[in-house]
Tab-separated table of C-alpha atoms in Angstrom:
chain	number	residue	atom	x	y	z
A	1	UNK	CA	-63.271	-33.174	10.250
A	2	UNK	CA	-65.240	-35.389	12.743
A	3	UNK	CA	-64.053	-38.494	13.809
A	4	UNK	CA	-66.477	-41.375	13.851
A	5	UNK	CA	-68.239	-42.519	17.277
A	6	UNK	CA	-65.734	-44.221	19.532
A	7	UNK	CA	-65.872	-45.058	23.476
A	8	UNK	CA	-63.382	-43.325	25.418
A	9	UNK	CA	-61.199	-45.461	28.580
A	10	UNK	CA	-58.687	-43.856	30.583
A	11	UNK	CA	-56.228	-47.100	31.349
A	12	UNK	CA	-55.383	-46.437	35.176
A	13	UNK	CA	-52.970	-48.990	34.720
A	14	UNK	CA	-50.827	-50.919	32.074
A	15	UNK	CA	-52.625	-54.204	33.301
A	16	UNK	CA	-56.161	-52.501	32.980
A	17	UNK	CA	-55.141	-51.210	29.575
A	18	UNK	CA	-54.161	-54.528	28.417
A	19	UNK	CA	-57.629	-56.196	30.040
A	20	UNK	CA	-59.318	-53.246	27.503
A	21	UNK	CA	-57.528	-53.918	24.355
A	22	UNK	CA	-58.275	-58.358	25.148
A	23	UNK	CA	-61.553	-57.611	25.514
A	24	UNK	CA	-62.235	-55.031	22.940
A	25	UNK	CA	-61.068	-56.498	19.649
A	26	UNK	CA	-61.860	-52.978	17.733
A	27	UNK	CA	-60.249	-50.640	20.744
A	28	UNK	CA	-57.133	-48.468	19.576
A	29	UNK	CA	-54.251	-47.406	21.770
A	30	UNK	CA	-54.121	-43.889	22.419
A	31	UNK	CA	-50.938	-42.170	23.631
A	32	UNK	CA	-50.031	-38.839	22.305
A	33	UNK	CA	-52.375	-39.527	19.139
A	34	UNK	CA	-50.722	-37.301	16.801
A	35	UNK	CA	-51.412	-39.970	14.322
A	36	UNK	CA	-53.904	-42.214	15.283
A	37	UNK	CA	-55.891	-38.902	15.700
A	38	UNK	CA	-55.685	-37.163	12.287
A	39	UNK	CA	-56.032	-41.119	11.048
A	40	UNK	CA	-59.364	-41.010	12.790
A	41	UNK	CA	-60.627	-37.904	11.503
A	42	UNK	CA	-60.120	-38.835	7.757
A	43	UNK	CA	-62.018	-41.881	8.869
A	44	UNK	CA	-58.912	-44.113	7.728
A	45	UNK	CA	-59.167	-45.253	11.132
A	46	UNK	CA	-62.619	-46.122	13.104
A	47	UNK	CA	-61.750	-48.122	16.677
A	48	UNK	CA	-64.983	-48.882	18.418
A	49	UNK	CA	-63.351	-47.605	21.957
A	50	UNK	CA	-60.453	-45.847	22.324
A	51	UNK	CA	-57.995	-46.682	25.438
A	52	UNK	CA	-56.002	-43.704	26.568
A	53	UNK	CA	-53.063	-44.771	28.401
A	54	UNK	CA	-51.226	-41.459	28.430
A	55	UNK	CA	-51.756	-40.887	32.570
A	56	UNK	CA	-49.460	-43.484	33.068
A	57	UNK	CA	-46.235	-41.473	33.700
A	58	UNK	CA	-44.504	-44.485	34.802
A	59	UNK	CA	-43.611	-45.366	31.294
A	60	UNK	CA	-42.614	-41.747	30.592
A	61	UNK	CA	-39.057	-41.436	31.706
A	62	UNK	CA	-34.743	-41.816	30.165
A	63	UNK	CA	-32.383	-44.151	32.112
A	64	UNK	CA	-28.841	-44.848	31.366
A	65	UNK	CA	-27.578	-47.999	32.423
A	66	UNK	CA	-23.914	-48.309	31.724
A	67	UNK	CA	-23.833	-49.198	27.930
A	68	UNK	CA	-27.371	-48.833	27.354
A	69	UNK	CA	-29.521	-46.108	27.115
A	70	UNK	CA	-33.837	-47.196	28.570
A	71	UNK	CA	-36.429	-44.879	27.339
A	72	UNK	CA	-40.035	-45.628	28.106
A	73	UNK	CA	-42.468	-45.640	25.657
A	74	UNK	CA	-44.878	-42.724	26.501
A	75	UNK	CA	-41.790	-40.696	26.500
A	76	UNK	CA	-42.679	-37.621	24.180
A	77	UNK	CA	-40.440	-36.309	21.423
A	78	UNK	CA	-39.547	-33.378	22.737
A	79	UNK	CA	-38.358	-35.058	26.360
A	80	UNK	CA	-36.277	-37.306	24.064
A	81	UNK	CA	-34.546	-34.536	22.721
A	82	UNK	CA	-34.083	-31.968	25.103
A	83	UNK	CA	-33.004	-35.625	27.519
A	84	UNK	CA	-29.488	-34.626	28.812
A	85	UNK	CA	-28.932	-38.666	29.356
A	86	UNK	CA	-29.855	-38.722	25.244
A	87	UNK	CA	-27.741	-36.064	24.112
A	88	UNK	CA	-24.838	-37.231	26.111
A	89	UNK	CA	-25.160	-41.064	25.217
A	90	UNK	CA	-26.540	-41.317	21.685
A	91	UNK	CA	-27.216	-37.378	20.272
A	92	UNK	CA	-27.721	-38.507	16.706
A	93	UNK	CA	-31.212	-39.896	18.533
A	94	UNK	CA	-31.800	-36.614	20.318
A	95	UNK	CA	-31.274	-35.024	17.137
A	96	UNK	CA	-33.790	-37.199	15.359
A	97	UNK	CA	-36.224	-36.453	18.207
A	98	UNK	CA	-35.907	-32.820	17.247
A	99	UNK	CA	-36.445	-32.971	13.915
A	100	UNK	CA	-39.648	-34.842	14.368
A	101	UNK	CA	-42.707	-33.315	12.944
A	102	UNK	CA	-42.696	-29.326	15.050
A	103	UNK	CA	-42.859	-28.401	18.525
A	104	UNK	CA	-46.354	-28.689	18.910
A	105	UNK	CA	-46.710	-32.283	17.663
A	106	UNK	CA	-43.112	-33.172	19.563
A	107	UNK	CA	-44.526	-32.039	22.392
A	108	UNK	CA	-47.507	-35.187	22.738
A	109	UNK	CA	-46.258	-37.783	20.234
A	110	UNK	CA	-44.108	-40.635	22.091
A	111	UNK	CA	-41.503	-42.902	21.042
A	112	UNK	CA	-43.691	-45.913	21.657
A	113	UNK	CA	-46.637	-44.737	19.956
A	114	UNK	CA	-44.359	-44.165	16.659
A	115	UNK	CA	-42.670	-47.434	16.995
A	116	UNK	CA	-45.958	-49.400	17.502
A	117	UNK	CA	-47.322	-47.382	14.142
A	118	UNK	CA	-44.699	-48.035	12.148
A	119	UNK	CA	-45.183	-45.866	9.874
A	120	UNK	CA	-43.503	-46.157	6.565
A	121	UNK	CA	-42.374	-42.623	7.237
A	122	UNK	CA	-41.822	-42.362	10.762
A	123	UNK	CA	-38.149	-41.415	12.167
A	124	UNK	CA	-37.925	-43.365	15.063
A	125	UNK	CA	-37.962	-46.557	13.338
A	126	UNK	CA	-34.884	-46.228	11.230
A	127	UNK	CA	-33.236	-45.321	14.752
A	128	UNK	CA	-34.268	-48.316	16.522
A	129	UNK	CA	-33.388	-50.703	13.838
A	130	UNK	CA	-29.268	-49.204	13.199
A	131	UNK	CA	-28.913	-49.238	17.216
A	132	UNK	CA	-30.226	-52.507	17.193
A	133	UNK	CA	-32.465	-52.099	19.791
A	134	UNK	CA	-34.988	-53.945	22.091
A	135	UNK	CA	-38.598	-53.845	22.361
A	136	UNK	CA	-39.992	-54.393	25.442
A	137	UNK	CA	-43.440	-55.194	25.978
A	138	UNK	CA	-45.883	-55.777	28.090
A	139	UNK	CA	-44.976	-59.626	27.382
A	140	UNK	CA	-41.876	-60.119	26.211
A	141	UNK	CA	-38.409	-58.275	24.695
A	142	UNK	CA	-37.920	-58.592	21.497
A	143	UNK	CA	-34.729	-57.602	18.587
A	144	UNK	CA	-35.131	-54.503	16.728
A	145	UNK	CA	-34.492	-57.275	13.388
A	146	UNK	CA	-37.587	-58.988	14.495
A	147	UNK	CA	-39.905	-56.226	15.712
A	148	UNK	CA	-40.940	-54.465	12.257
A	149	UNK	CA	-42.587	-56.541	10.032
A	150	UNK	CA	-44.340	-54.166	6.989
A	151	UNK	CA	-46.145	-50.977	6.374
A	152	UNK	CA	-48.028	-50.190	9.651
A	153	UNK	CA	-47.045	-53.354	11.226
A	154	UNK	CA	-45.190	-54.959	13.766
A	155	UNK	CA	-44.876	-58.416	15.987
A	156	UNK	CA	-47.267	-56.578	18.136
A	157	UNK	CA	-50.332	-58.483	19.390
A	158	UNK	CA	-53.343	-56.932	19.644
A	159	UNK	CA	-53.423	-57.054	23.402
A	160	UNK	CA	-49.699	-56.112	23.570
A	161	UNK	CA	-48.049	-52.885	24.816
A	162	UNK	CA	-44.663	-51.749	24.334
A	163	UNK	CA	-43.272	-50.286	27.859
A	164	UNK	CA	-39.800	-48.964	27.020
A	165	UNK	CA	-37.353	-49.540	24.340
A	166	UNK	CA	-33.453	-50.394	25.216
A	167	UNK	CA	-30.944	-48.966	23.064
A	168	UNK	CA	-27.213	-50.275	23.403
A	169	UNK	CA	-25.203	-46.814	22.912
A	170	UNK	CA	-22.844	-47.134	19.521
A	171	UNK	CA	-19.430	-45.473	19.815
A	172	UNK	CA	-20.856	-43.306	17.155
A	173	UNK	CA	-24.084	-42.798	14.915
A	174	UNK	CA	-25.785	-40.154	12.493
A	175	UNK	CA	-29.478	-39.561	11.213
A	176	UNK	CA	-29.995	-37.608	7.865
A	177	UNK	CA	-33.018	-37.153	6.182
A	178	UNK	CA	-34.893	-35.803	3.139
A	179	UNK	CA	-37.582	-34.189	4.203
A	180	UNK	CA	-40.774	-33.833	2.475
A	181	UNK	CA	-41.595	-29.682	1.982
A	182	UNK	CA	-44.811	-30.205	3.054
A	183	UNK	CA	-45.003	-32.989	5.987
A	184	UNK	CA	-41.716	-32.948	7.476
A	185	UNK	CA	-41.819	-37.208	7.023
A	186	UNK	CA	-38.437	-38.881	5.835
A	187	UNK	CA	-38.130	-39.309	2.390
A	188	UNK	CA	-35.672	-40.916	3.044
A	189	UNK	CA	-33.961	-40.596	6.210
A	190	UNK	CA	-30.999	-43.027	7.109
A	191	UNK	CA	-29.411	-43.720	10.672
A	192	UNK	CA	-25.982	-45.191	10.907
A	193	UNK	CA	-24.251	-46.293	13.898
A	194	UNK	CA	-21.013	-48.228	14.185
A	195	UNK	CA	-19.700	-49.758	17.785
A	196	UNK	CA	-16.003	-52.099	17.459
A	197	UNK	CA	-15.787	-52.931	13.743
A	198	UNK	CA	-19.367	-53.739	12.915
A	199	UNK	CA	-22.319	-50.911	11.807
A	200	UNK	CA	-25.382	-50.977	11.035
A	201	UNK	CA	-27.238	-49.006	8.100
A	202	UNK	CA	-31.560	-48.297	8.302
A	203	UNK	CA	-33.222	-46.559	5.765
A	204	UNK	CA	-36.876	-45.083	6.416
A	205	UNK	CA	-39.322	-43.320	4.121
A	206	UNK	CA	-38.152	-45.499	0.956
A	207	UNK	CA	-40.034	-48.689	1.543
A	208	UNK	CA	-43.445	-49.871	2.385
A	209	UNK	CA	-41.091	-50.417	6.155
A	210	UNK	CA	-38.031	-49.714	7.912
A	211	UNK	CA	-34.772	-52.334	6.143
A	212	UNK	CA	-31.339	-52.752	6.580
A	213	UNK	CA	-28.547	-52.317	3.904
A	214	UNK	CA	-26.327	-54.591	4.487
A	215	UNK	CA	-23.976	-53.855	1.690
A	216	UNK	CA	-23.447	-50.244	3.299
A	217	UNK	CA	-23.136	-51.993	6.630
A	218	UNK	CA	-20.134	-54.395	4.806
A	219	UNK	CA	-18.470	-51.849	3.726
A	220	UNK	CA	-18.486	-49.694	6.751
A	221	UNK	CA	-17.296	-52.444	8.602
A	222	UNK	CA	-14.078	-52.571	6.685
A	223	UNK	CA	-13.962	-48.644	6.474
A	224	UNK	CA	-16.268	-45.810	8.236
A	225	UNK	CA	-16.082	-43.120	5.770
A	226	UNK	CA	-18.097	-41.374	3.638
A	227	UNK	CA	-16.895	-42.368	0.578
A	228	UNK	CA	-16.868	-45.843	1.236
A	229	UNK	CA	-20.886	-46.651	0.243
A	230	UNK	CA	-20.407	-43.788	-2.209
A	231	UNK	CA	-21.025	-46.631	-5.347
A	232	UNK	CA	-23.800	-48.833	-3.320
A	233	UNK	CA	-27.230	-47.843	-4.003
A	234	UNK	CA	-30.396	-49.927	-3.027
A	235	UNK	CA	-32.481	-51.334	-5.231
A	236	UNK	CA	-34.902	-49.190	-7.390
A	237	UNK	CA	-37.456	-52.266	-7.142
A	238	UNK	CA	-37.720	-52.150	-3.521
A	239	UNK	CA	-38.837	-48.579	-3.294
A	240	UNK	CA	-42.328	-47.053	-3.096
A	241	UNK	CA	-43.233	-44.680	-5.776
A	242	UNK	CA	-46.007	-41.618	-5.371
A	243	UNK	CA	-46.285	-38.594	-6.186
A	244	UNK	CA	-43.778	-37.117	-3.894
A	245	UNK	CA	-40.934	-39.205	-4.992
A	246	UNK	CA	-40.086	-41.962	-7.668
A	247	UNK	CA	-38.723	-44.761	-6.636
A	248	UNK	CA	-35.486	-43.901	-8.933
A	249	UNK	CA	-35.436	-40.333	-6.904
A	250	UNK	CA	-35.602	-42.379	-3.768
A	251	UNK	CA	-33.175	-44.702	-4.307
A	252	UNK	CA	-30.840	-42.181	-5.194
A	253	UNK	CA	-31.664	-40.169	-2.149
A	254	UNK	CA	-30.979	-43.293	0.055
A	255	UNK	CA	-27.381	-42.993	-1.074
A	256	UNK	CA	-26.975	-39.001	-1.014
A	257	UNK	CA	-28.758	-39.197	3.020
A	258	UNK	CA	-26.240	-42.243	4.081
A	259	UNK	CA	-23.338	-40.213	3.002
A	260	UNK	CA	-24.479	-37.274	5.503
A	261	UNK	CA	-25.299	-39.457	8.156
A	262	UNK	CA	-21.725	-41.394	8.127
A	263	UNK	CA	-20.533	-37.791	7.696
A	264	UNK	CA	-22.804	-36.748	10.781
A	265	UNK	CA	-21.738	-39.886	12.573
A	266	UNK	CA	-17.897	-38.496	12.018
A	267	UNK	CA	-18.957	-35.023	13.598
B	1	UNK	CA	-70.488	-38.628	26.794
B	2	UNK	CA	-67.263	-37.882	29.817
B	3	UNK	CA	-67.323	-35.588	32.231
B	4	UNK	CA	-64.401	-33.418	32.429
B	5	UNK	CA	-63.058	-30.513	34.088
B	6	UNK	CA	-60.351	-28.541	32.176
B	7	UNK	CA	-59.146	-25.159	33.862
B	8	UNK	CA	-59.223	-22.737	30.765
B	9	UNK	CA	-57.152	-19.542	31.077
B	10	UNK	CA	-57.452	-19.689	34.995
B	11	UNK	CA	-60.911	-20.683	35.257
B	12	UNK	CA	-62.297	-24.134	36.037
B	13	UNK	CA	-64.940	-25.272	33.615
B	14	UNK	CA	-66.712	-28.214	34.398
B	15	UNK	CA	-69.050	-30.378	31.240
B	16	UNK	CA	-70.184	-33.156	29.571
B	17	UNK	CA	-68.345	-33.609	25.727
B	18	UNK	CA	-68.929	-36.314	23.461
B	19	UNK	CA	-65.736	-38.417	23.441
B	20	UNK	CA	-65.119	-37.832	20.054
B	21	UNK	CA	-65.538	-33.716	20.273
B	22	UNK	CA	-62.118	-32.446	19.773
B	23	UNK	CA	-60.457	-29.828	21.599
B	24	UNK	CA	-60.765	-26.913	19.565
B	25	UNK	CA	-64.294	-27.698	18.929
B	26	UNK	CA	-64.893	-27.683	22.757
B	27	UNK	CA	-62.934	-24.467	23.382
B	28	UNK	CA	-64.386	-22.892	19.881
B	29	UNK	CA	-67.981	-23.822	20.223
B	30	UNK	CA	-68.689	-25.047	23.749
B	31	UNK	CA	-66.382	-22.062	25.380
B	32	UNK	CA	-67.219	-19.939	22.582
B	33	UNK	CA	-63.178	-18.679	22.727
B	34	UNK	CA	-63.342	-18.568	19.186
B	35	UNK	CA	-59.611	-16.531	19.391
B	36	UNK	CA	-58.138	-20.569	18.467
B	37	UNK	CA	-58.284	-20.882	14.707
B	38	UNK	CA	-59.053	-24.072	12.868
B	39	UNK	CA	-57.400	-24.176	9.487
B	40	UNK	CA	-55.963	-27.233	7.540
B	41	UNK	CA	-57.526	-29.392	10.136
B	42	UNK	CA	-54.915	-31.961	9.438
B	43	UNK	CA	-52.009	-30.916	12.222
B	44	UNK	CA	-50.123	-29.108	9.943
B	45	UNK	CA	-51.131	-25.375	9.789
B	46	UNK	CA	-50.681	-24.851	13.795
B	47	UNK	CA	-53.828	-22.308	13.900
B	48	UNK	CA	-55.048	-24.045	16.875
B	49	UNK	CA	-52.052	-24.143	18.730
B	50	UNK	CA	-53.169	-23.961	22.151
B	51	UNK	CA	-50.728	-24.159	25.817
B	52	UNK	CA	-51.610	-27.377	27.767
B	53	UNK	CA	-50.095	-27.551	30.921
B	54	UNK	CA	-47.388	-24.820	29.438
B	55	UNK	CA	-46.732	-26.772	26.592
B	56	UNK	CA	-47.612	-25.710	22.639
B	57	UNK	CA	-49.792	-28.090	21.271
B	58	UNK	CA	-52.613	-28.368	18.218
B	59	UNK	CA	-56.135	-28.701	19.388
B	60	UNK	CA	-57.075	-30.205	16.274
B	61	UNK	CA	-55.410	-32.729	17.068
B	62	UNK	CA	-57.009	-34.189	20.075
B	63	UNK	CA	-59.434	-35.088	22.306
B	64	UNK	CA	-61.272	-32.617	24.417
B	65	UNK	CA	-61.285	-35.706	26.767
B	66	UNK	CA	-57.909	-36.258	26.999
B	67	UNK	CA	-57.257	-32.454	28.149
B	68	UNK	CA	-59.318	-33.808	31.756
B	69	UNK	CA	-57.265	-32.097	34.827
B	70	UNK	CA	-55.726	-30.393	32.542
B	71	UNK	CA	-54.930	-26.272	32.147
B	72	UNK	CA	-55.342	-24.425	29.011
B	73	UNK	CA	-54.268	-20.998	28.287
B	74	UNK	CA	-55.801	-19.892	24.971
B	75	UNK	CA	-54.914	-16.628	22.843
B	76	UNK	CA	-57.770	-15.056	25.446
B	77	UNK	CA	-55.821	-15.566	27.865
B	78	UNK	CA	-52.156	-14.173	26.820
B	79	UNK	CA	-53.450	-10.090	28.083
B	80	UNK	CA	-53.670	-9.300	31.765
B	81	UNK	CA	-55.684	-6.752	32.866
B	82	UNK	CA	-55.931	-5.028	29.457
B	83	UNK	CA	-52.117	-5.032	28.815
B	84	UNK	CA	-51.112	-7.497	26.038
B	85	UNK	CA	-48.356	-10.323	26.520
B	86	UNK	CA	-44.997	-8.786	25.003
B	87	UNK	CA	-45.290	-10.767	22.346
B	88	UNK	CA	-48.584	-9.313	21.362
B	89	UNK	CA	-47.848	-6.516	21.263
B	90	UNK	CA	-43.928	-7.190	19.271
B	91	UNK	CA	-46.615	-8.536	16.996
B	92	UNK	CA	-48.806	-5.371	16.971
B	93	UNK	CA	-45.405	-3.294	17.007
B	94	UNK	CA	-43.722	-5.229	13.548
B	95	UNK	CA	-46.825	-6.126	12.084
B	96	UNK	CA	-46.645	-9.816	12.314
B	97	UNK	CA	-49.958	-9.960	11.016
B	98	UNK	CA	-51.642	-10.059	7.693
B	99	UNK	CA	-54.639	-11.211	7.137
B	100	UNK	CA	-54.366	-12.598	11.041
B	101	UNK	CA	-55.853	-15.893	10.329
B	102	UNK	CA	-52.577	-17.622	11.376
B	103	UNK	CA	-51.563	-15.282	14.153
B	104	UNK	CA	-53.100	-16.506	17.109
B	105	UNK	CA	-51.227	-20.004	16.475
B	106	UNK	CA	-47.985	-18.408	16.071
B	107	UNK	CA	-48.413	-16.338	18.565
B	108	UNK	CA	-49.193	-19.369	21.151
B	109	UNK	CA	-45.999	-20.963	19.178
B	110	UNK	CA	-44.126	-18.257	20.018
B	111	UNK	CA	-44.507	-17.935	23.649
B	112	UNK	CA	-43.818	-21.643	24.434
B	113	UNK	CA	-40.755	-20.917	22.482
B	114	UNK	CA	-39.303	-18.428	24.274
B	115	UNK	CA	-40.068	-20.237	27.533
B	116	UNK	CA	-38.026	-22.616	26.009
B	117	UNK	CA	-35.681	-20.826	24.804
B	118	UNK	CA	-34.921	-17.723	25.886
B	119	UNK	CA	-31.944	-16.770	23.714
B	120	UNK	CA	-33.001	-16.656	20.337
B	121	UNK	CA	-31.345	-16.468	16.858
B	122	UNK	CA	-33.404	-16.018	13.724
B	123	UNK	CA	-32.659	-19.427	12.143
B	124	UNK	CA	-33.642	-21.322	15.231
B	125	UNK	CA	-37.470	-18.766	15.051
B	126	UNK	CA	-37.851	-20.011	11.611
B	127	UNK	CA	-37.031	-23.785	12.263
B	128	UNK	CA	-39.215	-23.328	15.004
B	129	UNK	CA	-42.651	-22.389	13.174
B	130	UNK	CA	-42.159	-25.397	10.842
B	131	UNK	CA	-45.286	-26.278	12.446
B	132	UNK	CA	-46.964	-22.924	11.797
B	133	UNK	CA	-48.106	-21.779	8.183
B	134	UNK	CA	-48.784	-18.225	7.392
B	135	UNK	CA	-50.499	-18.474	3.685
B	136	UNK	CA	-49.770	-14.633	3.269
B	137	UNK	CA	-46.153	-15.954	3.353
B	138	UNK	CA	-45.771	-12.864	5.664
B	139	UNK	CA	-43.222	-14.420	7.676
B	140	UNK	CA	-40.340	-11.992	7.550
B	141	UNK	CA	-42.000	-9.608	9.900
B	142	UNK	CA	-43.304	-12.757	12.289
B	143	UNK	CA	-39.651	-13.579	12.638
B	144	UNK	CA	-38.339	-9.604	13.444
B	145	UNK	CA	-41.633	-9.589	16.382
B	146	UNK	CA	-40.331	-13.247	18.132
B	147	UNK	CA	-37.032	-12.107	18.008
B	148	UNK	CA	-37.715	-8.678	19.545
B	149	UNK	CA	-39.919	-9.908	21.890
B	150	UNK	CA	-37.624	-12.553	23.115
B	151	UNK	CA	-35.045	-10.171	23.923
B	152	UNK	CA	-37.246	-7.666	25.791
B	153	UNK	CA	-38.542	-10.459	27.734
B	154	UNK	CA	-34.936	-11.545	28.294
B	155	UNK	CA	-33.723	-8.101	29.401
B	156	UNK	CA	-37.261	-7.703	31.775
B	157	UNK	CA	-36.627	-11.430	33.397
């Protein structure tokens, strides 16, 4: 498959990059591409220019500050996850990182790039949301609760790059997910993460985007055990439907994946 | 049309490619190293699995111009001076092959895995080549040639 005609820019610079994308109103973001690519090929997606900001190994790196854990944004997968800082601070995210996709694809696709996507699928999202994390951006930091706003869409401007993403580091969290035989995505996947006497429940690969379930998140505020969400389920309504999954077989799964991620979150 | 200069198995090759030419149609076609497989053409078979700068990745899946500067081994360029790359020839030696459409893929996969990890268990090989399909399902004997030639290369290191 051939993707359409595009003009290629190799961003020297976050400020150059965000000069391209002002002045190009059909340019695309490339950073490890291993979506934005294969989007391209099926024609799904046809930017007029493509900016390539992956030579700027500035944003590329994993900084613990105290109670917070600073990864940039053109940090790939597989840095995330082999990141001694990562698995010492928060490993239920260096454990997500590794169950990404497979080597190959962990080895160019960056947090940043999958957080920008949004993805209904993606695994990063669901991780950024229960940490309740920050989004920093070439303009501005903004709440995890804020950032994701639908399928494939974010607060994001169009001239707007996300430079590193701040995650406060929870006194304990888990990721579980379903994953689909064939593509590896979430279907569902839940991360949990509790710090003092309040947690914080995301689901991906259920809905059209990343949510909250704030029932789960009451009741593992009183009590962090498995069995305490056993009874709360999401509702069926809320969850997409195709031919993967019903949105009954989802919901359920929500439920079955939160159980092993409290129970992952207990080690 | 970029100019680029990508260093393919050792030697520097210097061109013109249309930004939207994907790797493994530069390496397949403009190179002619036609050793990289293109299969599902979707990132999910791993037939074109390539090294860039050491690191396993698909060649389906990107840009020919965004490999600039960059070095490539291929499947060419595993065998040195007529000797194959241990785990060419575990592959030869357990039949990790069927019909061979898949091998050069897993056997790029396989070589960034041991450099990643050197000790290897069998669960950890097969968890590994998630990103690698074999449609004669002929995976048992993939799994026995990784894991032998990750020890010989362990014991030779």
């Amino acid at each position: 498959m051939i993707p359409a005609s595009f003009v290629y820019h190799k961003a020297a610079s976050l400020k150059e990059a965000v000069a391209l994308l002002a002045a190009l109103p059909e340019a695309k973001l490339l950073a490890g591409g291993q979506s934005l690519i294969a989007a391209m090929k099926m024609r799904l997606a046809r930017p007029s220019d493509v900016i390539d900001i992956a030579g700027l190994r500035d944003l590329s790196f994993v900084r613990r500050e105290r109670d917070r854990l600073v990864i940039g944004a053109l940090t790939t997968h597989h840095d995330v996850a082999v990141s001694a800082d990562v698995q010492g601070a928060i490993p239920a995210l260096a454990q997500l990182a590794e169950g990404i996709a497979d080597p190959a694809v962990r080895h160019m696709g960056t947090l940043g790039g999958s957080v920008a996507n949004n993805d209904p699928a993606a695994d990063y999202p669901a991780a950024v949301l229960a940490l309740g994390a920050s989004v920093r951006t070439t303009r501005r930091t903004v709440a995890a609760d804020a950032f994701f706003t639908g399928m494939f869409s974010t607060i994001l401007e169009p001239d707007e790059i996300v430079t590193e993403i701040e995650f406060p580091i929870p006194e304990r969290a888990g990721y579980c997910k379903f994953r689909n035989p064939a593509s590896r995505y979430a279907m569902p996947g839940v991360f949990v993460a509790a710090k003092g006497k309040g947690a914080r429940v995301a689901v991906t690969g259920a809905a059209p985007s990343v949510f909250r379930v704030v029932d789960m998140e009451a009741a593992l505020s009183r009590r962090f055990a498995t069995d305490a969400i056993a009874d709360i389920s999401v509702a069926v309504e809320d969850m997409t439907s195709d031919l993967h999954a019903s949105a009954e077989y989802r919901a359920h799964l929500v439920t079955v994946m939160a159980r092993r991620a409290i129970q992952a979150a207990l080690g | 049309m970029t100019a680029i200069t990508v260093t393919v198995n050792g030697e520097p090759r210097s061109t013109d490619v249309e930004d939207r030419m994907l790797l493994v149609y530069f390496l397949r076609e403009a190179l002619r190293l036609t050793g990289t497989h293109i299969g599902c053409d979707t990132g999910h078979c791993g037939a074109c699995v390539i090294h860039l700068d050491g690191r396993a990745v698909k060649s389906c899946n990107m840009f020919a111009v965004q490999a600039n500067g960059a070095a490539i081994t291929t499947i060419e360029g595993l065998a040195k001076d007529g000797i194959l790359h241990p785990v060419q020839e575990a592959f030869r030696e357990h039949h990790g092959v069927q019909c061979g459409f898949c091998t050069p893929g897993m056997i790029m996969t396989a070589v960034d895995l041991i450099r990643r990890k050197p000790k290897l268990d069998r669960p950890t090989i097969r968890h590994e080549l998630e990103g690698n399909l074999c449609r004669c399902t002929g995976y048992h004997n993939i799994v026995n040639a990784i894991e032998t030639a990750a020890k010989d290369m362990d014991t030779n290191s």
